[in-house]
CSV table of C-alpha atoms and ligand atoms in Angstrom, one decimal:
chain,number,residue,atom,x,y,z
D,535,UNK,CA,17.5,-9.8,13.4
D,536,UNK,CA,18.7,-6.5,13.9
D,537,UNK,CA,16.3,-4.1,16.0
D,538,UNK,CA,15.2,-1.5,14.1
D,539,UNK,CA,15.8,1.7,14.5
D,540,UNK,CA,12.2,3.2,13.7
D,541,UNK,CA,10.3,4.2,16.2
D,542,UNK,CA,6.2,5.5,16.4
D,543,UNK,CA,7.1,9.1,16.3
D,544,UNK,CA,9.4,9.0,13.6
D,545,UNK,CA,5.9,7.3,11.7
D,546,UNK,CA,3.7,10.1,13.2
D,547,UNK,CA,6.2,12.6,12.0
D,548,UNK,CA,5.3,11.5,8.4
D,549,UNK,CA,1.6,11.4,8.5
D,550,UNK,CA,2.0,14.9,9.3
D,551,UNK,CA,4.4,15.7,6.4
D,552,UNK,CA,1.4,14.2,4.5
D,553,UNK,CA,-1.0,16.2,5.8
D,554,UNK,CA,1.1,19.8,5.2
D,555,UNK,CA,2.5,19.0,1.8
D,556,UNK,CA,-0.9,17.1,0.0
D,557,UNK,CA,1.0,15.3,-2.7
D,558,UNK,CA,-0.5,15.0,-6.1
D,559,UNK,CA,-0.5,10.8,-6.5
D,560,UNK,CA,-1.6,9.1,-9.9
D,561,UNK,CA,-3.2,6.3,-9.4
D,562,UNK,CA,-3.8,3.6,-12.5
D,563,UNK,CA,-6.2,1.3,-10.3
D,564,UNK,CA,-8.8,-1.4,-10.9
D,565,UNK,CA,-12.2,-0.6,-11.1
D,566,UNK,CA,-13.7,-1.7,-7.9
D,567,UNK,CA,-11.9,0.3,-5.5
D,568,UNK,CA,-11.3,3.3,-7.4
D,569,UNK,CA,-13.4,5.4,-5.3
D,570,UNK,CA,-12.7,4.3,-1.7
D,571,UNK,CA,-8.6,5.1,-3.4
D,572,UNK,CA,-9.2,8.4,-3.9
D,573,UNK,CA,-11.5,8.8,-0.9
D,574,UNK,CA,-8.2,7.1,1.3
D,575,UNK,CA,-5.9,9.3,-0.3
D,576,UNK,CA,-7.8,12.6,0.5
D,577,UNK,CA,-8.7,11.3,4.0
D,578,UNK,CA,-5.0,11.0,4.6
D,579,UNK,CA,-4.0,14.6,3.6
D,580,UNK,CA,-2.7,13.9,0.0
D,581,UNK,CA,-4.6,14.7,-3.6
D,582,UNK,CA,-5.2,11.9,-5.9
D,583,UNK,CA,-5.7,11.6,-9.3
D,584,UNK,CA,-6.8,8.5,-11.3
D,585,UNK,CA,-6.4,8.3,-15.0
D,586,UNK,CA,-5.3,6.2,-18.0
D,587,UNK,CA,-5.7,7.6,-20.9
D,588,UNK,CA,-2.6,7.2,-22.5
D,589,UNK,CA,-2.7,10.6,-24.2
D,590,UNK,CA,-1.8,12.5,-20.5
D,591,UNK,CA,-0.1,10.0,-19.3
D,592,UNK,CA,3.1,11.0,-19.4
D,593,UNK,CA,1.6,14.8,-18.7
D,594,UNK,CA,0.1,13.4,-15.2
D,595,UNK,CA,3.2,11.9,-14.4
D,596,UNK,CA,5.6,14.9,-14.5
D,597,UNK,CA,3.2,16.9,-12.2
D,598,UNK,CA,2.4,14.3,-9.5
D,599,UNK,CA,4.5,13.5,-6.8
D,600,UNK,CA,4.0,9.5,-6.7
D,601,UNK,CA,2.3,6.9,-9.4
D,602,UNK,CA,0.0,4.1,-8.3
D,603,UNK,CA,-0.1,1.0,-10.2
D,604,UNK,CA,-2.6,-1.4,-9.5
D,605,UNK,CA,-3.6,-4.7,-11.3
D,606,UNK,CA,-7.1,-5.8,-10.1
D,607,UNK,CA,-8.5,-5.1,-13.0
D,608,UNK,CA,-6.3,-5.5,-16.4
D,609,UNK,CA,-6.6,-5.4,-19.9
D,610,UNK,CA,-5.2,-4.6,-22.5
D,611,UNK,CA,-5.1,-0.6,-22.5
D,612,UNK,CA,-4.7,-0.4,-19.0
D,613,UNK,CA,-1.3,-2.6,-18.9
D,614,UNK,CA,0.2,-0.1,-22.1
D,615,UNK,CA,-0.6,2.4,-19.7
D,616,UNK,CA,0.4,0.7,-16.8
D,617,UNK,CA,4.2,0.3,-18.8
D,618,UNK,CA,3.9,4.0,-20.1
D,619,UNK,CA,3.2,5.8,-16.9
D,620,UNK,CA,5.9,3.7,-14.8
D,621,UNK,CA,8.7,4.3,-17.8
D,622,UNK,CA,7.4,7.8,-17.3
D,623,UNK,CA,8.1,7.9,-13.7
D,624,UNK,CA,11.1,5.9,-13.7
D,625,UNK,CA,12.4,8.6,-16.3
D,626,UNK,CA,11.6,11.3,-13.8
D,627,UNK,CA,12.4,10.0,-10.8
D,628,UNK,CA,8.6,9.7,-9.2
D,629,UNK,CA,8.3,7.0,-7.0
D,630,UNK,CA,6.1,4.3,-7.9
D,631,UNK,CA,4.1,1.9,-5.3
D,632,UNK,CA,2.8,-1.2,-7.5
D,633,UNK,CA,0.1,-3.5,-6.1
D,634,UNK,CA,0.1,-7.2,-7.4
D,635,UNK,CA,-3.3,-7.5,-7.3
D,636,UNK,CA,-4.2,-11.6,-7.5
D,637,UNK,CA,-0.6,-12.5,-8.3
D,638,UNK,CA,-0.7,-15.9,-8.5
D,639,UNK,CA,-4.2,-16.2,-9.5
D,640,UNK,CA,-3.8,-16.5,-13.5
D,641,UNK,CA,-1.2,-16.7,-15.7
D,642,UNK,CA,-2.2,-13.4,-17.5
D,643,UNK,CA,-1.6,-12.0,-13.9
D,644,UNK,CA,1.5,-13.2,-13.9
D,645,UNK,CA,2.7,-12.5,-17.3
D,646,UNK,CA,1.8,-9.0,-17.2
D,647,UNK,CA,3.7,-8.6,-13.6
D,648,UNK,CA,6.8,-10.6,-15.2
D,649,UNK,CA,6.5,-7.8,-17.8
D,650,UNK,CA,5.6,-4.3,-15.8
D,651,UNK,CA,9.0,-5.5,-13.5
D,652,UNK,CA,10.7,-6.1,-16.8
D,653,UNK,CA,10.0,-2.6,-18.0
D,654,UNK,CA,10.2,-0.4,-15.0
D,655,UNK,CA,11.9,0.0,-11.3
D,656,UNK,CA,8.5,0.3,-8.6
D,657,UNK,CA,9.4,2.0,-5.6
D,658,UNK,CA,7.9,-0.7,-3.5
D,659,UNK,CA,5.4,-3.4,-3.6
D,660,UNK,CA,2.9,-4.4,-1.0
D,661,UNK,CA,0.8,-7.3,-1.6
D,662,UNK,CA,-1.1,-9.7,0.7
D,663,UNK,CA,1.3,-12.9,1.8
D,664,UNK,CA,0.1,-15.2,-1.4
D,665,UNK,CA,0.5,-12.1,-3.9
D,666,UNK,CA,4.3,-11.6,-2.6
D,667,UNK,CA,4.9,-15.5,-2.7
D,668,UNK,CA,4.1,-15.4,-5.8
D,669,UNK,CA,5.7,-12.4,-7.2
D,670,UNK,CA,9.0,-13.9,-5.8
D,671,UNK,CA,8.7,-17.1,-7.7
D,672,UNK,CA,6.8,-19.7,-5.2
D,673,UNK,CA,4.5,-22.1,-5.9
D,674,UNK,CA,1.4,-20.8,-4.5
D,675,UNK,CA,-2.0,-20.3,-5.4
D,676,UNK,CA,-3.8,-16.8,-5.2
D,677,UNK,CA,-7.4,-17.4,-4.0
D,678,UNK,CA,-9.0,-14.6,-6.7
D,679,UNK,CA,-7.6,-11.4,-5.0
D,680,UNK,CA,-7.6,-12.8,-1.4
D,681,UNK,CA,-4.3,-14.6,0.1
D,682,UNK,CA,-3.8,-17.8,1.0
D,683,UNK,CA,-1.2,-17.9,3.2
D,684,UNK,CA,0.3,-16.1,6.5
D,685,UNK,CA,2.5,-13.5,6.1
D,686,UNK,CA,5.6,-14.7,8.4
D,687,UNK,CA,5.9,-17.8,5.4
D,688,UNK,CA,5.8,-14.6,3.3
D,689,UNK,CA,9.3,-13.1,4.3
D,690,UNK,CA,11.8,-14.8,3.4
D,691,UNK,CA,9.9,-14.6,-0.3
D,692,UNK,CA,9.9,-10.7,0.5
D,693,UNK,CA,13.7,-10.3,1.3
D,694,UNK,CA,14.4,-12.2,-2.0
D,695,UNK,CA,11.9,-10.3,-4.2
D,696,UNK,CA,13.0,-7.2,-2.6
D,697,UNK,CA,16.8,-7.3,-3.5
D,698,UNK,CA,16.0,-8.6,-7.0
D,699,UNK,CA,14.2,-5.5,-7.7
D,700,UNK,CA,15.4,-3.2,-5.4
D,701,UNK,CA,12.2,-2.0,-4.4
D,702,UNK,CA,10.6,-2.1,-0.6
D,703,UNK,CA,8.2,-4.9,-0.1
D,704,UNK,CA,5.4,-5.0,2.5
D,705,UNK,CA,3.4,-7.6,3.1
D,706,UNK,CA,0.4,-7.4,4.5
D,707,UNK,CA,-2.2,-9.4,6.6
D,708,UNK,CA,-2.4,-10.1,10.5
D,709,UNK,CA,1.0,-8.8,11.2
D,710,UNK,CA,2.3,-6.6,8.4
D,711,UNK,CA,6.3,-7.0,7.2
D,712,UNK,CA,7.5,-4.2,5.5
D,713,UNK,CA,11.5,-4.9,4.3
D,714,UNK,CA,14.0,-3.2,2.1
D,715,UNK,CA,16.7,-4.4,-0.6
D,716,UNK,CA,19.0,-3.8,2.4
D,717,UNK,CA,17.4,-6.1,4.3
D,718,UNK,CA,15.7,-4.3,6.8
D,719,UNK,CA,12.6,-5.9,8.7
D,720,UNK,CA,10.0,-4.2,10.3
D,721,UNK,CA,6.9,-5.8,11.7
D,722,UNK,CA,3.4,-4.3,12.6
D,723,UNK,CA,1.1,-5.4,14.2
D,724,UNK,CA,-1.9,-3.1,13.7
D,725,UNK,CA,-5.4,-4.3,11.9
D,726,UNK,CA,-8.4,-5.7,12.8
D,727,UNK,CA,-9.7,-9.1,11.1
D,728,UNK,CA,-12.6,-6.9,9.7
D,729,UNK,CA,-10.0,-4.8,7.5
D,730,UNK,CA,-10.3,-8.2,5.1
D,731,UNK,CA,-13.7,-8.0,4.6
D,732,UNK,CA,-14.2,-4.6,3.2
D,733,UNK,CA,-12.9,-4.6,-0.6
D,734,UNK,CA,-10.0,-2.3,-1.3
D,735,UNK,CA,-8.5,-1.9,1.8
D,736,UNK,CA,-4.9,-3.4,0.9
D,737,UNK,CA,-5.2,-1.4,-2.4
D,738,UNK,CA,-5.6,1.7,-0.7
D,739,UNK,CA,-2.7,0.7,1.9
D,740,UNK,CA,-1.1,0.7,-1.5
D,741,UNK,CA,-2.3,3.8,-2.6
D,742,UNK,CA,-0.9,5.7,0.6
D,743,UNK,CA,2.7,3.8,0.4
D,744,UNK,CA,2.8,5.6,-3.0
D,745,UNK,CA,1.2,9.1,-0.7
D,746,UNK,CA,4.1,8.5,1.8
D,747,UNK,CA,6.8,7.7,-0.6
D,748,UNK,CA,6.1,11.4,-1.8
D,749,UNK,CA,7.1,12.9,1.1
D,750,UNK,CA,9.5,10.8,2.5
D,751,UNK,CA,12.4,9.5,0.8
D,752,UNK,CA,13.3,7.0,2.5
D,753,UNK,CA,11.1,4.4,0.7
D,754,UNK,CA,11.0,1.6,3.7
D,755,UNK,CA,9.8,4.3,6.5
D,756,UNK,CA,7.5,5.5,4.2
D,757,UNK,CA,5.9,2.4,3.7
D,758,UNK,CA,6.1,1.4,7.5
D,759,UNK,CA,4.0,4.9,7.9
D,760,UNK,CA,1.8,3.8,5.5
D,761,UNK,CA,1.2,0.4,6.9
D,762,UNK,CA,0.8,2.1,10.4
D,763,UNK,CA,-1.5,4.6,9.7
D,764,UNK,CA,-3.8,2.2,7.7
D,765,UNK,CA,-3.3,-0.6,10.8
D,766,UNK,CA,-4.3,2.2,13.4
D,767,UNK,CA,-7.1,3.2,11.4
D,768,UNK,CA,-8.6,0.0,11.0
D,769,UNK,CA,-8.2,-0.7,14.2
D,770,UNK,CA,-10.2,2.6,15.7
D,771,UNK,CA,-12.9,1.3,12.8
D,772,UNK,CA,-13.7,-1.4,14.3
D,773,UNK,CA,-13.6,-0.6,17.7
D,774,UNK,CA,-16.0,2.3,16.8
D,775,UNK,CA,-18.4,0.0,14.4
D,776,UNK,CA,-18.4,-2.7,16.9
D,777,UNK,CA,-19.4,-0.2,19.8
D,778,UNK,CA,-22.7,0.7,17.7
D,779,UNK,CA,-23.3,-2.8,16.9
D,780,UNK,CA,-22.7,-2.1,13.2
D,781,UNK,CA,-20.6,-4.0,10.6
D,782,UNK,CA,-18.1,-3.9,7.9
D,783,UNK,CA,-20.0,-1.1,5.6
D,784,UNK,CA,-20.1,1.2,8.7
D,785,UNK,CA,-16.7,0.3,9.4
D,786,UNK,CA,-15.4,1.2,5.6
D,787,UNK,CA,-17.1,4.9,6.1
D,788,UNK,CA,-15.3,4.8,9.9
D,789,UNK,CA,-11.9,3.9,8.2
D,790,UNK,CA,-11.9,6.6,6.2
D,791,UNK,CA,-12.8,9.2,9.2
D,792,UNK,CA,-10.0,7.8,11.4
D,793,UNK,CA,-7.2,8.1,8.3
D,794,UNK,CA,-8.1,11.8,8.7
D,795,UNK,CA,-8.9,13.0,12.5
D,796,UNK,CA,-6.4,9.9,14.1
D,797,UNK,CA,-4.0,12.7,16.0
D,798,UNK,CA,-0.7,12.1,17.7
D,799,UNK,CA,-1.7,10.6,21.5
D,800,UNK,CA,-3.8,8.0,19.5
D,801,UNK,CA,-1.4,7.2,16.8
D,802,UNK,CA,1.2,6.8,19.4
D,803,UNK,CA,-0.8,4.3,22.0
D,804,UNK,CA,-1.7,2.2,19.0
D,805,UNK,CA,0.8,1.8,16.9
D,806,UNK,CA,2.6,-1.7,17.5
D,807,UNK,CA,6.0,-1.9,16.1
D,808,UNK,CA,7.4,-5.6,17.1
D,809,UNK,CA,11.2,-6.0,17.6
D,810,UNK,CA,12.5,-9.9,17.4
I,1259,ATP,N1,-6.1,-10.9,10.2
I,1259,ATP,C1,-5.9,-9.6,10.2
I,1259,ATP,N2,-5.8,-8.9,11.4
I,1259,ATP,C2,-5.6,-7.6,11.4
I,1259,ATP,N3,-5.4,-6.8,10.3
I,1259,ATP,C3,-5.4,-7.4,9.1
I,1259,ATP,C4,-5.6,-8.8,9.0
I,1259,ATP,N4,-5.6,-9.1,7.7
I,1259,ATP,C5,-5.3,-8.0,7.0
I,1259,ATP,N5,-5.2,-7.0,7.9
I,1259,ATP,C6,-4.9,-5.6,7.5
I,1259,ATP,O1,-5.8,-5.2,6.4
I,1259,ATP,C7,-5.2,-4.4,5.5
I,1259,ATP,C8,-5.3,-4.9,4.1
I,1259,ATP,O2,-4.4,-6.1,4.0
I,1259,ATP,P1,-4.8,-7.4,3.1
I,1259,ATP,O3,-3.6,-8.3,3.3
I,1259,ATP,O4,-6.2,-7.9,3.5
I,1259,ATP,O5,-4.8,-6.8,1.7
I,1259,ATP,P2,-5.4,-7.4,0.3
I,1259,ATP,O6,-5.6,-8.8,0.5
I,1259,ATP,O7,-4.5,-6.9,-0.7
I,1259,ATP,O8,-6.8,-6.6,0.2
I,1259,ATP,P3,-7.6,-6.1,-1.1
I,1259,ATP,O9,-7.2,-6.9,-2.2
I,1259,ATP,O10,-9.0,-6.3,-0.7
I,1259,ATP,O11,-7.3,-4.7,-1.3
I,1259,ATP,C9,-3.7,-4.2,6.0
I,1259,ATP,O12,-3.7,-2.9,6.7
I,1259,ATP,C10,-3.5,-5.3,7.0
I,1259,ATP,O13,-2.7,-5.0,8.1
I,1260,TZE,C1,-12.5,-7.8,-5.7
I,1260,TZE,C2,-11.6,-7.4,-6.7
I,1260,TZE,N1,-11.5,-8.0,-7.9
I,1260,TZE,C3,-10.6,-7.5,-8.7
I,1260,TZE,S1,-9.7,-6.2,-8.0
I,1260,TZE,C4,-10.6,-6.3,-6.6
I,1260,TZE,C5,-10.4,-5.4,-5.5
I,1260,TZE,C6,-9.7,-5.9,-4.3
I,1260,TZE,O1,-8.4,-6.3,-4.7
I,1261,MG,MG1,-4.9,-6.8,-2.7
């Protein structure tokens, strides 16, 4: 595999970006994580918005600077305005970071996926390993929203789904692999185990590859920042939680506090890119 060409400081270099410019980012998410979204967005420097009433839809999307789609909760009148906001953004050239949420779980998942790719171009995708498996056409089963499988049996799946749609693709889990319709691979390997027990946490990855994608155009770097930042963070969360003898509920409010004070010397000793 080629070696990339990304290094830490090109990643740091975007989190500030973030920080200066505090993109506007429309977010159509489920209902669970909604808050810990827009608390991830605005801990990370950018502005979020969530809505889905299809009467401002396509008002929302020509101000904000990136769209959100996120399946974890669907029915009816959130798909129509998952498939109006992304022909929206499509039409306007917004980026658009969609999250698969339980791909593979149910076959109205997977019909309505089949159906949001059928109507629109997302930007890039980032799904846990079974989610992406799925979404590229393998038999696999989605345990509810949580994956069943490692994310290395994940990339070739990945490469494939990513040239079909020509959209980035990151998938996420113990080491994270973030690869474009080009075929570029990049591996991280940032996290803590802890990061899968706190609900929303891969959503909100999701939400900031649609932050990071607003400020850099490059839509593979901008999902590798993502990715790092949310790695590093999770990382100083636990270490901190596990310091006071807390848990995973300290460690959600300590994820959010390292996604906004993590500075450049710790960004740079932690973040692990890994070259074949
Ligand atoms: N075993 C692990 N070790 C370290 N980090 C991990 C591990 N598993 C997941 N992560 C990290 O947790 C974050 C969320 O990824 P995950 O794959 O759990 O998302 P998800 O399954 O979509 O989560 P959710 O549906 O709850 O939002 C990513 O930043 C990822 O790197
Ligand atoms: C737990 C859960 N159920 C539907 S969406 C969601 C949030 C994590 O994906
Ligand atoms: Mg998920």
């Amino acid at each position: 595999m080629a070696r990339t060409t990304l290094q830490a400081r090109d990643l740091w270099a975007d989190i500030q970006t973030l920080r200066e410019r505090r993109p506007l980012v429309h977010s159509i998410t489920n209902v669970v994580v909604t808050n810990f979204n827009a608390n991830v967005l605005l801990a990370a420097g950018a502005s979020p918005v969530m809505t889905q009433a299809h009467e401002e839809l396509e008002d929302m999307v020509a101000i904000a600077q990136a769209l959100v789609i996120n399946i974890g909760t669907l029915d009816a009148y959130a798909v129509e305005a998952m498939t109006i906001a992304l022909r929206a953004a499509n039409a306007r050239g917004v980026p658009v970071a969609l999250d698969p949420v339980g791909a593979g779980a149910t076959a109205y998942r997977n019909r309505t996926l089949a159906a949001l790719l059928a109507a629109g171009r997302p930007t890039a995708i980032r799904g846990n390993a079974s989610e992406i498996m799925s979404l590229a056409g393998e038999a696999v089963a989605t345990r509810g929203v949580d994956s069943s499988a490692g994310t290395e049996a994940a990339l070739a799946p990945a490469l494939a789904l990513a040239a079909n749609h020509g959209a980035v693709v990151c998938v996420s889990g113990a080491v994270d692999h973030v690869v474009a319709p080009d075929g570029r691979v990049l591996r991280l390997d940032n996290g803590h185990e802890w990061m899968t027990r706190i609900t929303g946490v891969g959503c909100s990855l999701t939400a900031l590859v649609g932050a990071f994608c607003a400020v850099q155009p490059d839509a593979w770097r901008a999902t590798a920042a993502a990715t790092a930042l949310m790695g590093v963070a999770g990382e100083i969360a636990a270490e901190q939680a596990r310091a006071r003898g807390a848990g995973v509920g300290t460690m959600a409010a300590l994820l959010v506090d390292a996604l906004q004070l993590v500075d450049e010397a710790g960004f740079l000793a932690r973040a692990r890119i890994v070259d074949d």
